[in-house]
Amino acid sequence: AEATKVTIYDGDDPSLPMWRVEDYTGLTLRAVIAINGQIWIGASTGVIASDYAGGDLGSTTLDYTTSTTPAIVNNSVNDFAAIVLPDAPIDPATGLLRVTIAVATNGGVSVIADNGSVYDSSETAGMAFVAFNESNRLFYNDDASDQVYYADTYAADGFSDGHYDTD
């Protein structure tokens, strides 16, 4: 990924040839994640979700912003994390398991659940980092704090189970 474009390589071919280049001129890209045939693009103005396995190739339309339904908590995206939860449903169009995406923004964290719902963290500071661990726990932190927040459940607004001090 670069500031305004994403280059996709063919992972099915051992020589990894370039498959396509997606042009996002007019957007400032800040985060990219790919999982189960989907590519999620985070920009300074929202999230683009492209389902390549389902035939949705390279849209530049913002799918999640503060004005969409469902909405994310803030348009300025800083990081993504993706996970396939143990009870994830199968997408009938692709046969792949649906993913859950966590989005770190300048106004907290939004989780886009595998059913399409969006849930926001109780923390509303700008979050720079987000990750899932092998136990499905969600971690996130901001640049202005010495704390790493975590949530074991994130299927409702206001999620936050606790925090760790980094010292």
Short mmCIF file of N, CA and C in Angstrom, two decimals:
data_model
loop_
_atom_site.label_atom_id
_atom_site.label_comp_id
_atom_site.label_asym_id
_atom_site.label_seq_id
_atom_site.Cartn_x
_atom_site.Cartn_y
_atom_site.Cartn_z
N ALA A 1 0.84 -1.18 0.00
CA ALA A 1 0.00 0.00 0.00
C ALA A 1 0.88 1.24 0.00
N GLU A 2 0.43 2.22 -0.71
CA GLU A 2 1.08 3.52 -0.75
C GLU A 2 0.03 4.57 -0.41
N ALA A 3 0.39 5.84 -0.47
CA ALA A 3 -0.51 6.91 -0.03
C ALA A 3 -1.85 6.91 -0.77
N THR A 4 -1.84 6.57 -2.07
CA THR A 4 -3.09 6.62 -2.84
C THR A 4 -3.32 5.39 -3.72
N LYS A 5 -2.57 4.31 -3.48
CA LYS A 5 -2.81 3.11 -4.29
C LYS A 5 -2.42 1.86 -3.51
N VAL A 6 -3.04 0.74 -3.92
CA VAL A 6 -2.76 -0.57 -3.34
C VAL A 6 -2.44 -1.51 -4.49
N THR A 7 -1.30 -2.20 -4.39
CA THR A 7 -0.90 -3.18 -5.39
C THR A 7 -1.17 -4.56 -4.83
N ILE A 8 -1.86 -5.38 -5.61
CA ILE A 8 -2.25 -6.72 -5.17
C ILE A 8 -1.50 -7.75 -6.00
N TYR A 9 -0.87 -8.70 -5.31
CA TYR A 9 -0.12 -9.76 -5.97
C TYR A 9 -0.88 -11.07 -5.90
N ASP A 10 -0.69 -11.92 -6.89
CA ASP A 10 -1.39 -13.20 -6.98
C ASP A 10 -0.70 -14.24 -6.10
N GLY A 11 -1.27 -14.48 -4.92
CA GLY A 11 -0.70 -15.43 -3.98
C GLY A 11 -0.89 -16.89 -4.37
N ASP A 12 -1.71 -17.15 -5.40
CA ASP A 12 -1.89 -18.53 -5.87
C ASP A 12 -0.77 -18.97 -6.80
N ASP A 13 0.01 -18.02 -7.27
CA ASP A 13 1.11 -18.30 -8.18
C ASP A 13 2.42 -18.18 -7.39
N PRO A 14 3.27 -19.23 -7.37
CA PRO A 14 4.52 -19.19 -6.60
C PRO A 14 5.44 -18.01 -6.95
N SER A 15 5.35 -17.48 -8.16
CA SER A 15 6.20 -16.35 -8.55
C SER A 15 5.61 -15.00 -8.11
N LEU A 16 4.42 -15.01 -7.52
CA LEU A 16 3.74 -13.81 -7.00
C LEU A 16 3.70 -12.64 -8.00
N PRO A 17 3.13 -12.87 -9.19
CA PRO A 17 3.05 -11.75 -10.13
C PRO A 17 2.02 -10.71 -9.66
N MET A 18 2.21 -9.48 -10.11
CA MET A 18 1.23 -8.44 -9.79
C MET A 18 -0.09 -8.81 -10.45
N TRP A 19 -1.19 -8.73 -9.69
CA TRP A 19 -2.51 -9.07 -10.21
C TRP A 19 -3.24 -7.81 -10.64
N ARG A 20 -3.24 -6.78 -9.78
CA ARG A 20 -3.90 -5.53 -10.13
C ARG A 20 -3.43 -4.41 -9.22
N VAL A 21 -3.60 -3.20 -9.68
CA VAL A 21 -3.30 -2.01 -8.90
C VAL A 21 -4.59 -1.23 -8.74
N GLU A 22 -4.94 -0.95 -7.50
CA GLU A 22 -6.15 -0.18 -7.20
C GLU A 22 -5.75 1.27 -6.94
N ASP A 23 -6.37 2.19 -7.67
CA ASP A 23 -6.06 3.61 -7.56
C ASP A 23 -7.07 4.28 -6.62
N TYR A 24 -6.57 4.89 -5.58
CA TYR A 24 -7.41 5.59 -4.61
C TYR A 24 -7.07 7.08 -4.59
N THR A 25 -6.80 7.65 -5.75
CA THR A 25 -6.51 9.07 -5.85
C THR A 25 -7.67 9.85 -5.23
N GLY A 26 -7.32 10.84 -4.44
CA GLY A 26 -8.35 11.63 -3.75
C GLY A 26 -8.54 11.20 -2.31
N LEU A 27 -8.02 10.02 -1.97
CA LEU A 27 -8.09 9.55 -0.59
C LEU A 27 -6.67 9.48 -0.02
N THR A 28 -6.55 9.60 1.27
CA THR A 28 -5.26 9.41 1.94
C THR A 28 -5.35 8.09 2.69
N LEU A 29 -4.65 7.07 2.18
CA LEU A 29 -4.71 5.73 2.79
C LEU A 29 -3.84 5.70 4.04
N ARG A 30 -4.37 5.05 5.09
CA ARG A 30 -3.65 4.99 6.35
C ARG A 30 -3.49 3.59 6.89
N ALA A 31 -4.30 2.64 6.43
CA ALA A 31 -4.22 1.26 6.91
C ALA A 31 -4.84 0.34 5.87
N VAL A 32 -4.29 -0.88 5.75
CA VAL A 32 -4.81 -1.89 4.83
C VAL A 32 -4.71 -3.24 5.51
N ILE A 33 -5.75 -4.06 5.35
CA ILE A 33 -5.70 -5.43 5.85
C ILE A 33 -6.44 -6.31 4.84
N ALA A 34 -5.96 -7.54 4.68
CA ALA A 34 -6.60 -8.50 3.77
C ALA A 34 -6.83 -9.81 4.50
N ILE A 35 -8.02 -10.39 4.29
CA ILE A 35 -8.37 -11.66 4.93
C ILE A 35 -9.55 -12.28 4.18
N ASN A 36 -9.49 -13.57 3.96
CA ASN A 36 -10.59 -14.34 3.34
C ASN A 36 -11.14 -13.69 2.07
N GLY A 37 -10.25 -13.24 1.21
CA GLY A 37 -10.69 -12.68 -0.07
C GLY A 37 -11.19 -11.26 0.01
N GLN A 38 -11.05 -10.62 1.16
CA GLN A 38 -11.48 -9.24 1.33
C GLN A 38 -10.28 -8.34 1.57
N ILE A 39 -10.36 -7.12 1.08
CA ILE A 39 -9.36 -6.11 1.38
C ILE A 39 -10.09 -4.93 1.99
N TRP A 40 -9.61 -4.51 3.16
CA TRP A 40 -10.17 -3.38 3.90
C TRP A 40 -9.17 -2.24 3.83
N ILE A 41 -9.63 -1.09 3.37
CA ILE A 41 -8.79 0.09 3.21
C ILE A 41 -9.26 1.13 4.24
N GLY A 42 -8.34 1.62 5.04
CA GLY A 42 -8.65 2.69 5.99
C GLY A 42 -8.05 3.99 5.49
N ALA A 43 -8.87 5.01 5.41
CA ALA A 43 -8.43 6.31 4.93
C ALA A 43 -8.65 7.36 6.02
N SER A 44 -8.27 8.57 5.73
CA SER A 44 -8.51 9.66 6.67
C SER A 44 -9.98 10.06 6.69
N THR A 45 -10.77 9.45 5.79
CA THR A 45 -12.19 9.80 5.68
C THR A 45 -13.14 8.62 5.86
N GLY A 46 -12.64 7.44 6.22
CA GLY A 46 -13.51 6.28 6.44
C GLY A 46 -12.89 4.98 5.97
N VAL A 47 -13.75 3.97 5.80
CA VAL A 47 -13.33 2.60 5.48
C VAL A 47 -13.97 2.14 4.18
N ILE A 48 -13.15 1.52 3.33
CA ILE A 48 -13.63 0.86 2.12
C ILE A 48 -13.45 -0.64 2.32
N ALA A 49 -14.51 -1.40 2.09
CA ALA A 49 -14.46 -2.86 2.22
C ALA A 49 -14.72 -3.46 0.84
N SER A 50 -13.73 -4.14 0.29
CA SER A 50 -13.88 -4.78 -1.03
C SER A 50 -13.81 -6.28 -0.85
N ASP A 51 -14.84 -6.99 -1.32
CA ASP A 51 -14.92 -8.44 -1.21
C ASP A 51 -14.56 -9.05 -2.56
N TYR A 52 -13.27 -9.25 -2.78
CA TYR A 52 -12.79 -9.79 -4.05
C TYR A 52 -13.30 -11.20 -4.29
N ALA A 53 -13.40 -12.01 -3.25
CA ALA A 53 -13.92 -13.38 -3.39
C ALA A 53 -15.38 -13.36 -3.83
N GLY A 54 -16.11 -12.34 -3.44
CA GLY A 54 -17.52 -12.21 -3.80
C GLY A 54 -17.76 -11.42 -5.08
N GLY A 55 -16.67 -11.00 -5.75
CA GLY A 55 -16.80 -10.31 -7.03
C GLY A 55 -16.80 -8.79 -6.94
N ASP A 56 -16.64 -8.23 -5.75
CA ASP A 56 -16.60 -6.78 -5.57
C ASP A 56 -15.16 -6.32 -5.73
N LEU A 57 -14.81 -5.83 -6.91
CA LEU A 57 -13.43 -5.49 -7.21
C LEU A 57 -13.18 -3.99 -7.09
N GLY A 58 -12.37 -3.62 -6.14
CA GLY A 58 -11.79 -2.31 -6.04
C GLY A 58 -12.67 -1.09 -6.10
N SER A 59 -13.67 -1.01 -5.28
CA SER A 59 -14.49 0.19 -5.21
C SER A 59 -13.73 1.28 -4.46
N THR A 60 -14.01 2.53 -4.77
CA THR A 60 -13.45 3.64 -4.00
C THR A 60 -14.53 4.30 -3.14
N THR A 61 -15.68 3.67 -3.06
CA THR A 61 -16.77 4.18 -2.24
C THR A 61 -16.51 3.85 -0.78
N LEU A 62 -16.67 4.84 0.09
CA LEU A 62 -16.50 4.62 1.52
C LEU A 62 -17.71 3.85 2.04
N ASP A 63 -17.46 2.66 2.60
CA ASP A 63 -18.53 1.80 3.10
C ASP A 63 -18.90 2.10 4.54
N TYR A 64 -17.93 2.57 5.33
CA TYR A 64 -18.17 2.88 6.73
C TYR A 64 -17.57 4.25 7.05
N THR A 65 -18.44 5.17 7.49
CA THR A 65 -18.04 6.49 7.96
C THR A 65 -18.93 6.82 9.15
N THR A 66 -18.80 8.03 9.66
CA THR A 66 -19.70 8.47 10.74
C THR A 66 -21.09 8.76 10.20
N SER A 67 -21.25 8.84 8.86
CA SER A 67 -22.57 9.12 8.29
C SER A 67 -23.26 7.92 7.65
N THR A 68 -22.62 6.75 7.64
CA THR A 68 -23.25 5.57 7.05
C THR A 68 -24.05 4.83 8.11
N THR A 69 -24.88 3.91 7.65
CA THR A 69 -25.60 3.03 8.57
C THR A 69 -25.22 1.60 8.21
N PRO A 70 -24.55 0.89 9.11
CA PRO A 70 -24.07 1.33 10.42
C PRO A 70 -22.85 2.24 10.28
N ALA A 71 -22.58 3.01 11.34
CA ALA A 71 -21.51 4.00 11.32
C ALA A 71 -20.34 3.57 12.21
N ILE A 72 -19.14 4.03 11.85
CA ILE A 72 -17.99 3.87 12.73
C ILE A 72 -17.89 5.13 13.60
N VAL A 73 -17.10 5.06 14.67
CA VAL A 73 -17.06 6.12 15.68
C VAL A 73 -16.35 7.39 15.19
N ASN A 74 -15.43 7.26 14.22
CA ASN A 74 -14.68 8.41 13.72
C ASN A 74 -14.17 8.06 12.33
N ASN A 75 -14.11 9.03 11.44
CA ASN A 75 -13.70 8.76 10.05
C ASN A 75 -12.21 8.55 9.86
N SER A 76 -11.39 9.05 10.75
CA SER A 76 -9.95 8.99 10.58
C SER A 76 -9.41 7.66 11.10
N VAL A 77 -9.10 6.74 10.18
CA VAL A 77 -8.68 5.38 10.50
C VAL A 77 -7.16 5.33 10.68
N ASN A 78 -6.70 4.66 11.76
CA ASN A 78 -5.27 4.54 12.04
C ASN A 78 -4.75 3.12 11.91
N ASP A 79 -5.59 2.10 12.15
CA ASP A 79 -5.12 0.72 12.14
C ASP A 79 -6.32 -0.21 12.02
N PHE A 80 -6.06 -1.44 11.57
CA PHE A 80 -7.07 -2.50 11.48
C PHE A 80 -6.55 -3.75 12.17
N ALA A 81 -7.47 -4.58 12.61
CA ALA A 81 -7.17 -5.96 13.00
C ALA A 81 -8.33 -6.80 12.50
N ALA A 82 -8.04 -8.05 12.14
CA ALA A 82 -9.08 -8.93 11.61
C ALA A 82 -8.99 -10.28 12.29
N ILE A 83 -10.15 -10.91 12.46
CA ILE A 83 -10.19 -12.23 13.08
C ILE A 83 -11.40 -12.99 12.54
N VAL A 84 -11.25 -14.29 12.42
CA VAL A 84 -12.39 -15.17 12.15
C VAL A 84 -12.71 -15.84 13.48
N LEU A 85 -13.84 -15.47 14.06
CA LEU A 85 -14.22 -16.01 15.36
C LEU A 85 -14.69 -17.46 15.23
N PRO A 86 -14.58 -18.25 16.30
CA PRO A 86 -14.95 -19.67 16.24
C PRO A 86 -16.39 -19.93 15.78
N ASP A 87 -17.31 -19.02 16.09
CA ASP A 87 -18.71 -19.22 15.70
C ASP A 87 -19.11 -18.38 14.48
N ALA A 88 -18.12 -17.95 13.69
CA ALA A 88 -18.39 -17.10 12.53
C ALA A 88 -19.28 -17.82 11.53
N PRO A 89 -20.26 -17.09 10.97
CA PRO A 89 -21.11 -17.70 9.93
C PRO A 89 -20.37 -17.80 8.60
N ILE A 90 -20.85 -18.68 7.76
CA ILE A 90 -20.29 -18.84 6.42
C ILE A 90 -21.03 -17.90 5.47
N ASP A 91 -20.27 -17.19 4.65
CA ASP A 91 -20.86 -16.34 3.63
C ASP A 91 -21.34 -17.25 2.50
N PRO A 92 -22.66 -17.30 2.24
CA PRO A 92 -23.16 -18.22 1.21
C PRO A 92 -22.66 -17.90 -0.19
N ALA A 93 -22.30 -16.65 -0.44
CA ALA A 93 -21.83 -16.26 -1.78
C ALA A 93 -20.42 -16.78 -2.07
N THR A 94 -19.57 -16.90 -1.03
CA THR A 94 -18.18 -17.28 -1.26
C THR A 94 -17.80 -18.61 -0.63
N GLY A 95 -18.58 -19.07 0.35
CA GLY A 95 -18.24 -20.29 1.08
C GLY A 95 -17.17 -20.07 2.13
N LEU A 96 -16.74 -18.82 2.32
CA LEU A 96 -15.72 -18.49 3.31
C LEU A 96 -16.37 -18.01 4.60
N LEU A 97 -15.66 -18.17 5.70
CA LEU A 97 -16.17 -17.67 6.98
C LEU A 97 -16.13 -16.15 6.98
N ARG A 98 -17.15 -15.56 7.58
CA ARG A 98 -17.20 -14.10 7.68
C ARG A 98 -16.24 -13.62 8.77
N VAL A 99 -15.66 -12.46 8.54
CA VAL A 99 -14.65 -11.93 9.44
C VAL A 99 -15.21 -10.83 10.34
N THR A 100 -14.51 -10.61 11.45
CA THR A 100 -14.77 -9.48 12.33
C THR A 100 -13.57 -8.56 12.20
N ILE A 101 -13.84 -7.27 12.02
CA ILE A 101 -12.79 -6.27 11.80
C ILE A 101 -12.84 -5.25 12.92
N ALA A 102 -11.68 -4.97 13.53
CA ALA A 102 -11.57 -3.89 14.51
C ALA A 102 -10.88 -2.72 13.82
N VAL A 103 -11.42 -1.53 14.05
CA VAL A 103 -10.90 -0.32 13.40
C VAL A 103 -10.48 0.67 14.47
N ALA A 104 -9.18 0.99 14.53
CA ALA A 104 -8.69 2.02 15.44
C ALA A 104 -8.84 3.36 14.74
N THR A 105 -9.53 4.31 15.38
CA THR A 105 -9.77 5.61 14.78
C THR A 105 -9.33 6.73 15.73
N ASN A 106 -9.45 7.95 15.27
CA ASN A 106 -9.14 9.10 16.11
C ASN A 106 -10.21 9.37 17.16
N GLY A 107 -11.23 8.53 17.24
CA GLY A 107 -12.29 8.71 18.23
C GLY A 107 -12.61 7.44 18.99
N GLY A 108 -11.70 6.48 19.03
CA GLY A 108 -11.93 5.22 19.71
C GLY A 108 -11.83 4.06 18.73
N VAL A 109 -12.42 2.93 19.13
CA VAL A 109 -12.37 1.72 18.31
C VAL A 109 -13.79 1.34 17.91
N SER A 110 -13.98 0.97 16.65
CA SER A 110 -15.23 0.39 16.18
C SER A 110 -14.94 -1.04 15.75
N VAL A 111 -15.83 -1.96 16.11
CA VAL A 111 -15.72 -3.35 15.68
C VAL A 111 -16.86 -3.61 14.70
N ILE A 112 -16.48 -4.03 13.49
CA ILE A 112 -17.46 -4.41 12.47
C ILE A 112 -17.61 -5.92 12.60
N ALA A 113 -18.72 -6.35 13.20
CA ALA A 113 -18.94 -7.76 13.51
C ALA A 113 -19.21 -8.57 12.24
N ASP A 114 -19.05 -9.89 12.36
CA ASP A 114 -19.26 -10.77 11.20
C ASP A 114 -20.72 -10.80 10.73
N ASN A 115 -21.64 -10.18 11.49
CA ASN A 115 -23.04 -10.07 11.05
C ASN A 115 -23.34 -8.71 10.45
N GLY A 116 -22.32 -7.83 10.35
CA GLY A 116 -22.49 -6.51 9.76
C GLY A 116 -22.76 -5.40 10.76
N SER A 117 -23.03 -5.73 12.00
CA SER A 117 -23.26 -4.71 13.02
C SER A 117 -21.94 -4.03 13.38
N VAL A 118 -22.03 -2.79 13.87
CA VAL A 118 -20.86 -2.05 14.30
C VAL A 118 -21.03 -1.67 15.77
N TYR A 119 -20.00 -1.95 16.57
CA TYR A 119 -20.01 -1.63 18.00
C TYR A 119 -18.79 -0.78 18.32
N ASP A 120 -18.99 0.22 19.21
CA ASP A 120 -17.93 1.16 19.53
C ASP A 120 -17.45 1.00 20.96
N SER A 121 -16.16 1.27 21.18
CA SER A 121 -15.56 1.18 22.50
C SER A 121 -16.04 2.32 23.40
N SER A 122 -15.89 2.13 24.70
CA SER A 122 -16.20 3.21 25.64
C SER A 122 -15.09 4.26 25.64
N GLU A 123 -13.89 3.87 25.24
CA GLU A 123 -12.77 4.82 25.14
C GLU A 123 -12.95 5.65 23.87
N THR A 124 -12.86 6.96 24.01
CA THR A 124 -13.08 7.84 22.85
C THR A 124 -11.83 8.62 22.44
N ALA A 125 -10.70 8.30 23.04
CA ALA A 125 -9.44 8.93 22.63
C ALA A 125 -9.02 8.38 21.27
N GLY A 126 -8.12 9.07 20.62
CA GLY A 126 -7.60 8.57 19.35
C GLY A 126 -6.78 7.32 19.59
N MET A 127 -7.13 6.24 18.92
CA MET A 127 -6.44 4.96 19.08
C MET A 127 -5.51 4.73 17.89
N ALA A 128 -4.26 4.39 18.19
CA ALA A 128 -3.24 4.21 17.15
C ALA A 128 -3.05 2.76 16.76
N PHE A 129 -3.43 1.82 17.63
CA PHE A 129 -3.11 0.41 17.44
C PHE A 129 -4.30 -0.44 17.86
N VAL A 130 -4.52 -1.52 17.14
CA VAL A 130 -5.56 -2.49 17.50
C VAL A 130 -5.10 -3.87 17.05
N ALA A 131 -5.39 -4.90 17.88
CA ALA A 131 -4.98 -6.27 17.55
C ALA A 131 -5.86 -7.26 18.30
N PHE A 132 -6.00 -8.45 17.73
CA PHE A 132 -6.64 -9.58 18.41
C PHE A 132 -5.54 -10.57 18.79
N ASN A 133 -5.72 -11.27 19.91
CA ASN A 133 -4.78 -12.34 20.23
C ASN A 133 -5.42 -13.69 19.94
N GLU A 134 -4.69 -14.78 20.23
CA GLU A 134 -5.17 -16.12 19.90
C GLU A 134 -6.38 -16.54 20.73
N SER A 135 -6.68 -15.81 21.80
CA SER A 135 -7.88 -16.09 22.61
C SER A 135 -9.04 -15.18 22.25
N ASN A 136 -8.95 -14.47 21.13
CA ASN A 136 -9.97 -13.57 20.61
C ASN A 136 -10.10 -12.28 21.42
N ARG A 137 -9.17 -12.03 22.34
CA ARG A 137 -9.20 -10.77 23.10
C ARG A 137 -8.75 -9.64 22.18
N LEU A 138 -9.43 -8.51 22.29
CA LEU A 138 -9.12 -7.32 21.50
C LEU A 138 -8.28 -6.37 22.34
N PHE A 139 -7.15 -5.90 21.79
CA PHE A 139 -6.27 -4.94 22.45
C PHE A 139 -6.22 -3.66 21.63
N TYR A 140 -6.12 -2.50 22.31
CA TYR A 140 -5.99 -1.24 21.60
C TYR A 140 -5.37 -0.20 22.53
N ASN A 141 -4.64 0.76 21.93
CA ASN A 141 -4.06 1.82 22.73
C ASN A 141 -3.94 3.10 21.93
N ASP A 142 -3.71 4.20 22.67
CA ASP A 142 -3.52 5.48 22.02
C ASP A 142 -2.11 5.97 22.27
N ASP A 143 -1.71 6.99 21.53
CA ASP A 143 -0.35 7.52 21.65
C ASP A 143 -0.14 8.35 22.91
N ALA A 144 -1.21 8.86 23.49
CA ALA A 144 -1.08 9.79 24.61
C ALA A 144 -1.15 9.11 25.97
N SER A 145 -1.21 7.80 26.01
CA SER A 145 -1.43 7.09 27.27
C SER A 145 -0.41 5.99 27.45
N ASP A 146 -0.19 5.61 28.71
CA ASP A 146 0.69 4.46 28.98
C ASP A 146 -0.14 3.20 29.22
N GLN A 147 -1.38 3.21 28.75
CA GLN A 147 -2.27 2.08 28.97
C GLN A 147 -2.61 1.36 27.67
N VAL A 148 -2.72 0.04 27.78
CA VAL A 148 -3.23 -0.78 26.69
C VAL A 148 -4.58 -1.31 27.16
N TYR A 149 -5.62 -0.98 26.44
CA TYR A 149 -6.97 -1.42 26.79
C TYR A 149 -7.24 -2.79 26.19
N TYR A 150 -8.18 -3.52 26.82
CA TYR A 150 -8.57 -4.80 26.24
C TYR A 150 -10.05 -5.04 26.42
N ALA A 151 -10.59 -5.89 25.58
CA ALA A 151 -11.99 -6.29 25.66
C ALA A 151 -12.10 -7.75 25.26
N ASP A 152 -12.75 -8.54 26.12
CA ASP A 152 -13.02 -9.94 25.80
C ASP A 152 -14.33 -10.08 25.03
N THR A 153 -15.22 -9.14 25.25
CA THR A 153 -16.49 -9.11 24.50
C THR A 153 -16.61 -7.74 23.86
N TYR A 154 -17.01 -7.73 22.60
CA TYR A 154 -17.11 -6.48 21.84
C TYR A 154 -18.32 -6.54 20.92
N ALA A 155 -19.40 -7.17 21.41
CA ALA A 155 -20.62 -7.31 20.62
C ALA A 155 -21.71 -6.38 21.14
N ALA A 156 -21.30 -5.25 21.72
CA ALA A 156 -22.25 -4.22 22.16
C ALA A 156 -21.49 -2.91 22.28
N ASP A 157 -22.18 -1.80 22.10
CA ASP A 157 -21.55 -0.49 22.28
C ASP A 157 -21.06 -0.33 23.71
N GLY A 158 -19.98 0.43 23.85
CA GLY A 158 -19.43 0.71 25.17
C GLY A 158 -18.53 -0.38 25.70
N PHE A 159 -17.98 -1.23 24.82
CA PHE A 159 -17.13 -2.33 25.31
C PHE A 159 -15.83 -1.79 25.88
N SER A 160 -15.36 -2.40 26.95
CA SER A 160 -14.08 -2.13 27.59
C SER A 160 -14.04 -2.96 28.85
N ASP A 161 -13.18 -3.95 28.89
CA ASP A 161 -13.10 -4.80 30.07
C ASP A 161 -12.02 -4.36 31.03
N GLY A 162 -11.02 -3.63 30.56
CA GLY A 162 -9.95 -3.19 31.45
C GLY A 162 -8.77 -2.65 30.69
N HIS A 163 -7.67 -2.47 31.43
CA HIS A 163 -6.45 -1.96 30.79
C HIS A 163 -5.23 -2.44 31.55
N TYR A 164 -4.11 -2.40 30.85
CA TYR A 164 -2.80 -2.68 31.43
C TYR A 164 -1.99 -1.40 31.36
N ASP A 165 -1.19 -1.12 32.39
CA ASP A 165 -0.23 -0.02 32.32
C ASP A 165 1.02 -0.55 31.66
N THR A 166 1.57 0.20 30.73
CA THR A 166 2.74 -0.28 30.00
C THR A 166 4.00 -0.25 30.83
N ASP A 167 4.01 0.48 31.98
CA ASP A 167 5.19 0.42 32.84
C ASP A 167 5.06 -0.70 33.85
#
